[in-house]
CSV table of C-alpha atoms in Angstrom, one decimal:
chain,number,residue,atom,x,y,z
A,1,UNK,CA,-18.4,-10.5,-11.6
A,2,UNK,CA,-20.0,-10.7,-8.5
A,3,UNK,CA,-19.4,-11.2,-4.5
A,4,UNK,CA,-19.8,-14.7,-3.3
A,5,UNK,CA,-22.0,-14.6,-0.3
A,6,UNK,CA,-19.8,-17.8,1.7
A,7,UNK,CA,-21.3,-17.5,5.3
A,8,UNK,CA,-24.2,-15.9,6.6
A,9,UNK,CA,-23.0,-12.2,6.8
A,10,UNK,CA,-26.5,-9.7,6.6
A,11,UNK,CA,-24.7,-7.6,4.1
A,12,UNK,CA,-24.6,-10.1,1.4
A,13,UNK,CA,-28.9,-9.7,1.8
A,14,UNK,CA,-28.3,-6.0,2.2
A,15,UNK,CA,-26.4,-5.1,-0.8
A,16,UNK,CA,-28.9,-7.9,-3.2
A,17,UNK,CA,-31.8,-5.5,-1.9
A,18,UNK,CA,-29.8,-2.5,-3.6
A,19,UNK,CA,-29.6,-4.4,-6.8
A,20,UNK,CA,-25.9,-5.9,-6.5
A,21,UNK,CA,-26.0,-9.0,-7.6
A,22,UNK,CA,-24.5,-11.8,-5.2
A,23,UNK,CA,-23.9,-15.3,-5.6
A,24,UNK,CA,-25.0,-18.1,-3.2
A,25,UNK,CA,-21.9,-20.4,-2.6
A,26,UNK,CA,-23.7,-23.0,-4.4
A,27,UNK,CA,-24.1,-21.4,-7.4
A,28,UNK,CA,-20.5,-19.9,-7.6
A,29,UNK,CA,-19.5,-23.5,-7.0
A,30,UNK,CA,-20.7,-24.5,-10.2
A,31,UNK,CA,-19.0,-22.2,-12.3
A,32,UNK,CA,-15.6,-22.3,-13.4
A,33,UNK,CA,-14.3,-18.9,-12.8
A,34,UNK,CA,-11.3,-17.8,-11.2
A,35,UNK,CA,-12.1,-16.7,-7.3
A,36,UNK,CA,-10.3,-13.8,-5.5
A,37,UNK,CA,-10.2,-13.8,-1.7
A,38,UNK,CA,-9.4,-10.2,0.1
A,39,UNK,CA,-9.5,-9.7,3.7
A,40,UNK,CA,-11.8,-6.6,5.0
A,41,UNK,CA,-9.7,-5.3,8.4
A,42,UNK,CA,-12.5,-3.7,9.9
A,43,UNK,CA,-11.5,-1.2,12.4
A,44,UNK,CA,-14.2,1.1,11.9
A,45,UNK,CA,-16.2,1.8,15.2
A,46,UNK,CA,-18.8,0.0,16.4
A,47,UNK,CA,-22.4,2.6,14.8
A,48,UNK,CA,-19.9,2.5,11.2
A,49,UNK,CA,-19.2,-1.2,11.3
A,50,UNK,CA,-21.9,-2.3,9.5
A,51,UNK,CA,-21.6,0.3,6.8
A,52,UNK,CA,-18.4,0.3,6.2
A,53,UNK,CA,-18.8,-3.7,5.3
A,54,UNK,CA,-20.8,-2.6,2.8
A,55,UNK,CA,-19.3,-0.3,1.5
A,56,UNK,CA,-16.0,-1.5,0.7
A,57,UNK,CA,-17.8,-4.9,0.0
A,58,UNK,CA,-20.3,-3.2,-2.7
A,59,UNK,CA,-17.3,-1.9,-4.4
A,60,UNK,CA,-15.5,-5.6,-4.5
A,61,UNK,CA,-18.8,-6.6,-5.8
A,62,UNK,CA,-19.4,-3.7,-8.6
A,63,UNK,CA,-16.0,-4.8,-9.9
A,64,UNK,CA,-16.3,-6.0,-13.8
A,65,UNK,CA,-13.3,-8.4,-13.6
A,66,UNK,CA,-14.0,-11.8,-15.1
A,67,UNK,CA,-13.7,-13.6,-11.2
A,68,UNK,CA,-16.2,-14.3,-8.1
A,69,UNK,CA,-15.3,-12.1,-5.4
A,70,UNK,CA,-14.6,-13.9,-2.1
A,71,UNK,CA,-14.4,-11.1,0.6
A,72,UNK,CA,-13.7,-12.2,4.6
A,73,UNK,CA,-14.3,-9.3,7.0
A,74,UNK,CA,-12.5,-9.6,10.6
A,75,UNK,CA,-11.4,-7.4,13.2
A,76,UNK,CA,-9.1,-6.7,16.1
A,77,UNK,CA,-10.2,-7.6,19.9
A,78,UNK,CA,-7.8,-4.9,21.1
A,79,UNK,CA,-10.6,-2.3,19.7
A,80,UNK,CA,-13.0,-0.8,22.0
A,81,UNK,CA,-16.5,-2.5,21.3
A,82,UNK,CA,-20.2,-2.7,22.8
A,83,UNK,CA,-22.3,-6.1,23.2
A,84,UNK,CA,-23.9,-5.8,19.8
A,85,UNK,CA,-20.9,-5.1,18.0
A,86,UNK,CA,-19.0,-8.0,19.3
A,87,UNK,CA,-21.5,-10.5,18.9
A,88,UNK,CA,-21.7,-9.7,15.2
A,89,UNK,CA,-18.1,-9.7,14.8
A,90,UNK,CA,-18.1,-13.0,17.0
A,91,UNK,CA,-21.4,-14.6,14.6
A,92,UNK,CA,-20.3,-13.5,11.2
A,93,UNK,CA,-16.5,-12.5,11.0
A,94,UNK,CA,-13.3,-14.5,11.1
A,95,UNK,CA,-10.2,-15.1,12.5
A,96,UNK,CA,-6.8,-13.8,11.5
A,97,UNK,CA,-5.2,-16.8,12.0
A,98,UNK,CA,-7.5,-18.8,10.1
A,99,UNK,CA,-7.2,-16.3,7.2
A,100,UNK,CA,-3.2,-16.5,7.5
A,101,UNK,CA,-3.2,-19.7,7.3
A,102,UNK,CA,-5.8,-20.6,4.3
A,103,UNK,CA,-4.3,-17.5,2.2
A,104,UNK,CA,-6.0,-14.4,1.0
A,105,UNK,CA,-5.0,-12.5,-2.4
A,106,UNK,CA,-5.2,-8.9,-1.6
A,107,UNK,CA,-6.5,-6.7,1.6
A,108,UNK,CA,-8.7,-4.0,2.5
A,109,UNK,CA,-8.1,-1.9,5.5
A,110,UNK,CA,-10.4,0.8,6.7
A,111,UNK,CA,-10.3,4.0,9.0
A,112,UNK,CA,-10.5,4.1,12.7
A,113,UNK,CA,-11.0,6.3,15.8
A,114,UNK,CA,-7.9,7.2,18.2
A,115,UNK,CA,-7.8,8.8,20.9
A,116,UNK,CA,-4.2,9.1,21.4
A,117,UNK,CA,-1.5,11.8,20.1
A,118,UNK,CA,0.3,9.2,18.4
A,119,UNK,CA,-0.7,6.3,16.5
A,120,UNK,CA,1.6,3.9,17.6
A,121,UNK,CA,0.2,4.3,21.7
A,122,UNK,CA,-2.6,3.2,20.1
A,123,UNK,CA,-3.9,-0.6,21.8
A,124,UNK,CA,-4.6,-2.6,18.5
A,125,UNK,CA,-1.3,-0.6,17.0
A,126,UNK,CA,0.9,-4.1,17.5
A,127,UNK,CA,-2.0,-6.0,16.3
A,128,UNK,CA,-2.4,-4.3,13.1
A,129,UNK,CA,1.1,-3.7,12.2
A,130,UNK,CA,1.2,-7.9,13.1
A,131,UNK,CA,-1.5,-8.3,10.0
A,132,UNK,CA,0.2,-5.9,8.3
A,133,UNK,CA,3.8,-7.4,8.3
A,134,UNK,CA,2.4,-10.4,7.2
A,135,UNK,CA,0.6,-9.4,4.6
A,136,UNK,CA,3.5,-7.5,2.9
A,137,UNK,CA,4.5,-10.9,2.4
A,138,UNK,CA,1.8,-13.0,1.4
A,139,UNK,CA,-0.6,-10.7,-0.2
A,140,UNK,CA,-0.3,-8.9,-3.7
A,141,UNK,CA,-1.4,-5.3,-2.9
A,142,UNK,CA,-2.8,-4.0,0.6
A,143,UNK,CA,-5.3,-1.0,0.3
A,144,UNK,CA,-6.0,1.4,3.0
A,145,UNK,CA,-8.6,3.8,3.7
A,146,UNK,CA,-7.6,7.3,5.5
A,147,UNK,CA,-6.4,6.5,9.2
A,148,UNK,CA,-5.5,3.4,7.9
A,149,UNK,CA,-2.9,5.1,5.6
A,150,UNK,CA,-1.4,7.2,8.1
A,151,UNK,CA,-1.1,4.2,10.3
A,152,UNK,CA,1.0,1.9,7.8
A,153,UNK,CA,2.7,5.2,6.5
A,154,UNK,CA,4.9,5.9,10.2
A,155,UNK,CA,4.6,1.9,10.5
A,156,UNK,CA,7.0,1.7,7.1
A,157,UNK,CA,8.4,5.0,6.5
A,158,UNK,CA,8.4,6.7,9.8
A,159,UNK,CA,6.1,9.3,8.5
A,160,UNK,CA,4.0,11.7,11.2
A,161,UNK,CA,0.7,12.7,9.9
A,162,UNK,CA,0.0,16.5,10.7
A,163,UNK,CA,-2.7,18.0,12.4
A,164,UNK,CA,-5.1,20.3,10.3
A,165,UNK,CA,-6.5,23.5,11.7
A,166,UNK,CA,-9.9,22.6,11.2
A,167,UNK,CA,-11.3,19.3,9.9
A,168,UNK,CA,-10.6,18.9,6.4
A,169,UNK,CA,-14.6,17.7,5.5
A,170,UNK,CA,-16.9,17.9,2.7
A,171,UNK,CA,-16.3,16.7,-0.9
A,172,UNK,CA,-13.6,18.2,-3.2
A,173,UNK,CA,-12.6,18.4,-7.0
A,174,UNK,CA,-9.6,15.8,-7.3
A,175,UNK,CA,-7.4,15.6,-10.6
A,176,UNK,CA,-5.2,12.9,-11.7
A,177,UNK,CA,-1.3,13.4,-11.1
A,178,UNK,CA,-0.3,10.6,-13.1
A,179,UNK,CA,-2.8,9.5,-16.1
A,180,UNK,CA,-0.2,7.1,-17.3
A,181,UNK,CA,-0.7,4.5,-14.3
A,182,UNK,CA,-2.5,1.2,-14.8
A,183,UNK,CA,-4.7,2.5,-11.7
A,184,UNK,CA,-5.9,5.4,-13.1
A,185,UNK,CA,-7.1,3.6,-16.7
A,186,UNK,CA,-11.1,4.9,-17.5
A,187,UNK,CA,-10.7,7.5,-14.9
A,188,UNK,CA,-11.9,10.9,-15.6
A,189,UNK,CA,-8.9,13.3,-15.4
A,190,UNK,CA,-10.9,15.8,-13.1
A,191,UNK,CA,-13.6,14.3,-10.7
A,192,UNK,CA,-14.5,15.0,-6.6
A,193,UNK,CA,-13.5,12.3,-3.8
A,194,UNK,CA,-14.9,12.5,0.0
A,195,UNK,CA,-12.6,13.4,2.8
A,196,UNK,CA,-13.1,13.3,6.4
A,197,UNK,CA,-10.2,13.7,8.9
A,198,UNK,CA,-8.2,16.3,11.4
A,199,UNK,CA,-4.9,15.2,10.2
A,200,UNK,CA,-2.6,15.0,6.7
A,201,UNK,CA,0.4,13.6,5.5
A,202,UNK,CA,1.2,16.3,2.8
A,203,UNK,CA,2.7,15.5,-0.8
A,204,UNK,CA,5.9,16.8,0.4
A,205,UNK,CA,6.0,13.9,3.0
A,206,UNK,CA,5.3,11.2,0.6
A,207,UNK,CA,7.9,12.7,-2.3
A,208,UNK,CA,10.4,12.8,0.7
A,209,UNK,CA,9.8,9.2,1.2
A,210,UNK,CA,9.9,8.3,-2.6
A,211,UNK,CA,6.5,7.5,-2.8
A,212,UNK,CA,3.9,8.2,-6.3
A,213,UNK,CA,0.7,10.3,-5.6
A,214,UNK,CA,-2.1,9.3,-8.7
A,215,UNK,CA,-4.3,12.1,-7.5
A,216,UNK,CA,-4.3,15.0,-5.3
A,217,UNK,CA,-6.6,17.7,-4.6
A,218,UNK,CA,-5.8,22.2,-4.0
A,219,UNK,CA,-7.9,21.9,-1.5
A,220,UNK,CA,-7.9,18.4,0.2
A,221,UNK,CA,-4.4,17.3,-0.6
A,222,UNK,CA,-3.5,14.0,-1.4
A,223,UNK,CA,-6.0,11.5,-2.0
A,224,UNK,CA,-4.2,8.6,-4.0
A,225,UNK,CA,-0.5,7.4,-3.3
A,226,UNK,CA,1.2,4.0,-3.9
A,227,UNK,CA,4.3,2.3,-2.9
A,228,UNK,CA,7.5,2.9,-4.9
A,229,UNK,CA,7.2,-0.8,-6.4
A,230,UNK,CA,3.2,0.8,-8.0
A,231,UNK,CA,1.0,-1.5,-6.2
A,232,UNK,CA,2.0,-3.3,-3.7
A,233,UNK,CA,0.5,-0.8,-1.0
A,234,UNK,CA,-2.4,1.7,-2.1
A,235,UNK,CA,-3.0,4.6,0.3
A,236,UNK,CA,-6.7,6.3,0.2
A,237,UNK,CA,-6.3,9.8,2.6
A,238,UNK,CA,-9.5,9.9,1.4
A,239,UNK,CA,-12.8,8.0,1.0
A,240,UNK,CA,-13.8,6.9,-1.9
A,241,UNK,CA,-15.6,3.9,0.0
A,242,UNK,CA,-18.6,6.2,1.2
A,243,UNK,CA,-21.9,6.3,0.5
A,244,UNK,CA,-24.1,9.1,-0.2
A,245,UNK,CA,-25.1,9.9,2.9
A,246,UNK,CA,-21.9,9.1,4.8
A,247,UNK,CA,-21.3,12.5,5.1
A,248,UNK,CA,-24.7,14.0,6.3
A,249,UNK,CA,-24.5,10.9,8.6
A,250,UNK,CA,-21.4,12.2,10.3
A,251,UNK,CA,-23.5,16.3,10.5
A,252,UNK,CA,-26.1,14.9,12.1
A,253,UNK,CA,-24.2,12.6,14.7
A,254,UNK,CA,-21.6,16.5,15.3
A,255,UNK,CA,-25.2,18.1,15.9
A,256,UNK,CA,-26.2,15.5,18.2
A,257,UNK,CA,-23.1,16.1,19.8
A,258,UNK,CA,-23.7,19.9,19.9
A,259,UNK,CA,-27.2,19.7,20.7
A,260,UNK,CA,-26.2,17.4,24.3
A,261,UNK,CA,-23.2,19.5,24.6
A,262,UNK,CA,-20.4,17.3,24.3
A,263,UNK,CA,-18.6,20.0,21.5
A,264,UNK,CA,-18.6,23.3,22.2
A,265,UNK,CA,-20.1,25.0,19.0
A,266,UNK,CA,-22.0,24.2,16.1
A,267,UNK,CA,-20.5,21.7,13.5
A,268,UNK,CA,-19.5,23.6,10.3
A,269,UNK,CA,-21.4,22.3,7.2
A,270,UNK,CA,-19.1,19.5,5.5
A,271,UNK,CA,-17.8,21.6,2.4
A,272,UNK,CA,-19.3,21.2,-1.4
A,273,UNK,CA,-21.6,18.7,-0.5
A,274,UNK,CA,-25.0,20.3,0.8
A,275,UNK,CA,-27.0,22.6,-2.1
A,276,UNK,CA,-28.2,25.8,-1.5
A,277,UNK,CA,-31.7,24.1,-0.6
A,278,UNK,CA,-29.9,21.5,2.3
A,279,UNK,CA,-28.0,24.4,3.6
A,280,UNK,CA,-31.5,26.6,4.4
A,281,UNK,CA,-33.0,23.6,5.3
A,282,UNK,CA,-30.0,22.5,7.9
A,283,UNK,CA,-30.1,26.2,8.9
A,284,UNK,CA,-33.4,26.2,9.7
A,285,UNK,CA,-33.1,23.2,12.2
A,286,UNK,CA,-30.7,24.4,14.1
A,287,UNK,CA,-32.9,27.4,14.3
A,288,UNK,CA,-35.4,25.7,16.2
A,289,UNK,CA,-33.0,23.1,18.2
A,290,UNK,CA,-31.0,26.0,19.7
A,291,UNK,CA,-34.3,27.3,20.7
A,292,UNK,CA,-35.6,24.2,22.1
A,293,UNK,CA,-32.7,23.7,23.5
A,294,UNK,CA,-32.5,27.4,25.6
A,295,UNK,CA,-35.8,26.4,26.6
A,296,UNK,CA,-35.3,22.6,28.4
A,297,UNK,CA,-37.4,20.9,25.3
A,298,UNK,CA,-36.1,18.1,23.3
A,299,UNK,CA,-34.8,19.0,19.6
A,300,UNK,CA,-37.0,18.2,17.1
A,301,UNK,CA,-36.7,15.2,14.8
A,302,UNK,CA,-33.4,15.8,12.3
A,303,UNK,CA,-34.4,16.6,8.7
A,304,UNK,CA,-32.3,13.3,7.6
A,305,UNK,CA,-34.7,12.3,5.0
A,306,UNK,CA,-34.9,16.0,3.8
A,307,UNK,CA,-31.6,16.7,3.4
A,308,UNK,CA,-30.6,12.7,1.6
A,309,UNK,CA,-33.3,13.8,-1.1
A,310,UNK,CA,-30.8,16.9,-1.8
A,311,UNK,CA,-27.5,15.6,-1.4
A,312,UNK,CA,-25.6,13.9,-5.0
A,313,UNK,CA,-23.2,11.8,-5.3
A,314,UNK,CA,-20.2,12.9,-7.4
A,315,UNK,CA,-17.9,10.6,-6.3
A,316,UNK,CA,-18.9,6.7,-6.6
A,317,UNK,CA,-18.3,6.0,-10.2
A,318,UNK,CA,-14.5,7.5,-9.9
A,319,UNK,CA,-14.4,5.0,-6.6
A,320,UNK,CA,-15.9,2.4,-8.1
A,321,UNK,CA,-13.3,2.5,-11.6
A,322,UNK,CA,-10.4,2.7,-9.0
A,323,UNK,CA,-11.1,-0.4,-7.2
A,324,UNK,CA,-11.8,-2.2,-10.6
A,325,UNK,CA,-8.5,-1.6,-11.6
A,326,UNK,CA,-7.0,-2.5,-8.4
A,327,UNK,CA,-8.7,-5.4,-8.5
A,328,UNK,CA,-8.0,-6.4,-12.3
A,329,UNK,CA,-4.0,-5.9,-11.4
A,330,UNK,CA,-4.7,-8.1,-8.2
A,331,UNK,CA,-5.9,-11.2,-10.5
A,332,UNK,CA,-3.2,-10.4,-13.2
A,333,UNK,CA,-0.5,-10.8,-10.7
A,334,UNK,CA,-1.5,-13.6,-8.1
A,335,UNK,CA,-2.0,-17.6,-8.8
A,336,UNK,CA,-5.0,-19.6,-8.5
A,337,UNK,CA,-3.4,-21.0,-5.3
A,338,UNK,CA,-4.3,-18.1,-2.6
A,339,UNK,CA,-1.3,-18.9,-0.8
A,340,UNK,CA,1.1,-17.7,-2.8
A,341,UNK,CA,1.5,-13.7,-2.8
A,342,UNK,CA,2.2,-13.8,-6.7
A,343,UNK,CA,2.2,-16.1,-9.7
A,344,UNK,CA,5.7,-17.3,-11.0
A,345,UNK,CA,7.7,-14.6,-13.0
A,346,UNK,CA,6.4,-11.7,-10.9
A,347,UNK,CA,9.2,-9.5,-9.9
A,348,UNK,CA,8.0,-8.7,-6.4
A,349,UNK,CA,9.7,-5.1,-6.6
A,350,UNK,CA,8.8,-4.5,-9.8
A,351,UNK,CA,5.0,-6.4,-10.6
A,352,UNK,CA,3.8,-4.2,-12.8
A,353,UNK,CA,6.7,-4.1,-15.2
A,354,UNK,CA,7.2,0.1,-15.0
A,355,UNK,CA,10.7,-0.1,-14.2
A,356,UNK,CA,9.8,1.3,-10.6
C-alpha cells in the first residue's frame, strides 16, 4: 500500500513523478486501512538530504503490506547545516518531541558525516543516543543505515568500528547467512548490496556481542545484522537505500574534490559497478581534466549523463523485499494505537516467537 503524503513535503510530488503511487491525506482518510507511522532521523548532510528522504521513503512506499504508510522525517539541530538546508528542515520536517509524544511504530535512521576519531565526540552524539533510548522503548524495531549502525552498536554494546585501509566502495555480491529468518522470506539467496564507508565492524565483533548477521559479503563484510531478540534493532553496514546513481554521484563529487585539489590523488573507481564502456568513458575525462587542469582551464562538463545510461542496478529489488518484510513484522507486532511499542501478548524479548 502506499505513502500517505500528510504535509507538504516536495518528495511526496517527487516520488508520484517516478510512478510511486502516493495518497493525498484526504483520500487515505477515507479508507479503512490500518496506518503505520515511522520516524525518518535524517542525518544525512545537507547536498544528500533530499535524496536520502527519498530514498528510504520510496522504499516505505514500494512496500506491498496491506496499510498506508505514514512516514515523518526530522533531524537533529546539533548537525552542521547551510541556510537552504535548514529552512527545509524548518518548512517541512518535525519535531522530536512532538513525534515522542503522539507515538510512532518503527524508525529509520540514516548515515552521516564525522569528523571526529570517535563517534561518541561527535555534537549530535547525546542527541541521537536521546532518540535512540527512547525509542528502544516505544518503538517495535529501529533500522539503521551504515554510520548509523556503528553509532548505536558502541551506543549498546560498546563496540569500536575499525578503520579500513582504503574505502570499502562499489557494489558487491552478498549471500544470505540465515535463509530461515522471517527477514530474509522472497529473498534471493545470492544478490549484490551497495557499500560506502572507511570503517567496519567485522562479524567477529558482532558474534562476540551475541548478535545474528542475515547476510554478509567476502568482500564487503557484513551487511545485515539484528539484535539478539531478531528485530527489535536492524543494522544496514551497507546501503540498500540507494539509488542508481548514488554511487557515480559520490565519483563525481571525489573528482570534483581532486580536480580543486582538496584530495591528493584521483578517486579510485567505486568497485563492480561501472562497465567496461563507463570505465573508458570516466578514463577519458580525467584525460582531459588533468590536462586542463596543468594548463589553468576549467574541467570540462562531467560525463554524468553518459555514465547513468551505463550504470545497472543490481541491488533495489533485494532492498526493496528487505524492507517489505521489516515492515510486514512491524504491523504484525504493534497496535492500532501508535503509542504503544507492541500489541498485547508480545514478548518484548522474544516478538517474533524464535526462541531468541
Amino acid at each position: 500500500m502506499p505513502l500517505v503524503a500528510h504535509n507538504a513535503l516536495p518528495t511526496f510530488s517527487r516520488l508520484q513523478a517516478r510512478g510511486q503511487e502516493v495518497l493525498s491525506l484526504e483520500r487515505a482518510q477515507q479508507q479503512d486501512i490500518r496506518e503505520l507511522h515511522i520516524g525518518l532521523l535524517n542525518m544525512m548532510p545537507d547536498a544528500a538530504l533530499t535524496a536520502t528522504e527519498a530514498q528510504f521513503m520510496g522504499l516505505v512506499g514500494a512496500c506491498e503490506q496491506t496499510a498506508q504508510f505514514f512516514v515523518y522525517p526530522f533531524s537533529l539541530a546539533e548537525l552542521n547545516r547551510g541556510a537552504r538546508a535548514n529552512a527545509h528542515i524548518n518548512q517541512y520536517y518535525y519535531d522530536f518531541a512532538d513525534l515522542a509524544d503522539q507515538g510512532l511504530d518503527a524508525l529509520i535512521i540514516t548515515g552521516a558525516n564525522v569528523a571526529n576519531p570517535s563517534l561518541d565526540q561527535e555534537p549530535f552524539w547525546e542527541p541521537l543516543i536521546e532518540v535512540v533510548r527512547w525509542a528502544e522503548d516505544n518503538v517495535a524495531s529501529i533500522l539503521c543505515s551504515c554510520l548509523a549502525t556503528h553509532a548505536l552498536l558502541k551506543h549498546r554494546y560498546g563496540i569500536d568500528r575499525q578503520r579500513l585501509p582504503q574505502k570499502q566502495w562499489g557494489v558487491y555480491s552478498h549471500r544470505i547467512s540465515l535463509p530461515a529468518h522471517p527477514l530474509m522470506r522472497g529473498i534471493n539467496t545470492r544478490f549484490d548490496a551497495p557499500h560506502s564507508r572507511y570503517n567496519e565492524i567485522s562479524r567477529s565483533q558482532l558474534d562476540e556481542a551475541g548478535l545474528i548477521v542475515l547476510i554478509e559479503s567476502p568482500e564487503a563484510g557484513v551487511h545485515l545484522a539484528v539484535s539478539p531478540d531478531q528485530i527489535r534493532m536492524v543494522y544496514f553496514q551497507g546501503h540498500p537505500e540507494y539509488d542508481s546513481n548514488s554511487l557515480l554521484k559520490e565519483y563525481k563529487r571525489e573528482v570534483s574534490r581532486y580536480l580543486s585539489d582538496e584530495r591528493q590523488s584521483a578517486p579510485r573507481y567505486p568497485e563492480h559497478y561501472f562497465s567496461d564502456e563507463a570505465i573508458e568513458i570516466a578514463a577519458m575525462y580525467m584525460e582531459r581534466a588533468e590536462k586542463a587542469k596543468s594548463n589553468g582551464r576549467a574541467p570540462p562538463e562531467f560525463p554524468e549523463k553518459d555514465l547513468e545510461s551505463l550504470v545497472d542496478n543490481t541491488w533495489g529489488d533485494t532492498g526493496k523485499a528487505i524492507i517489505n518484510n521489516w515492515l510486514g513484522l512491524v504491523c504484525q507486532l504493534t497496535s492500532l494505537d501508535r503509542k504503544l511499542q507492541f500489541m498485547p501478548g508480545v514478548d518484548p524479548d522474544d516478538p517474533l516467537h524464535l526462541g531468541s
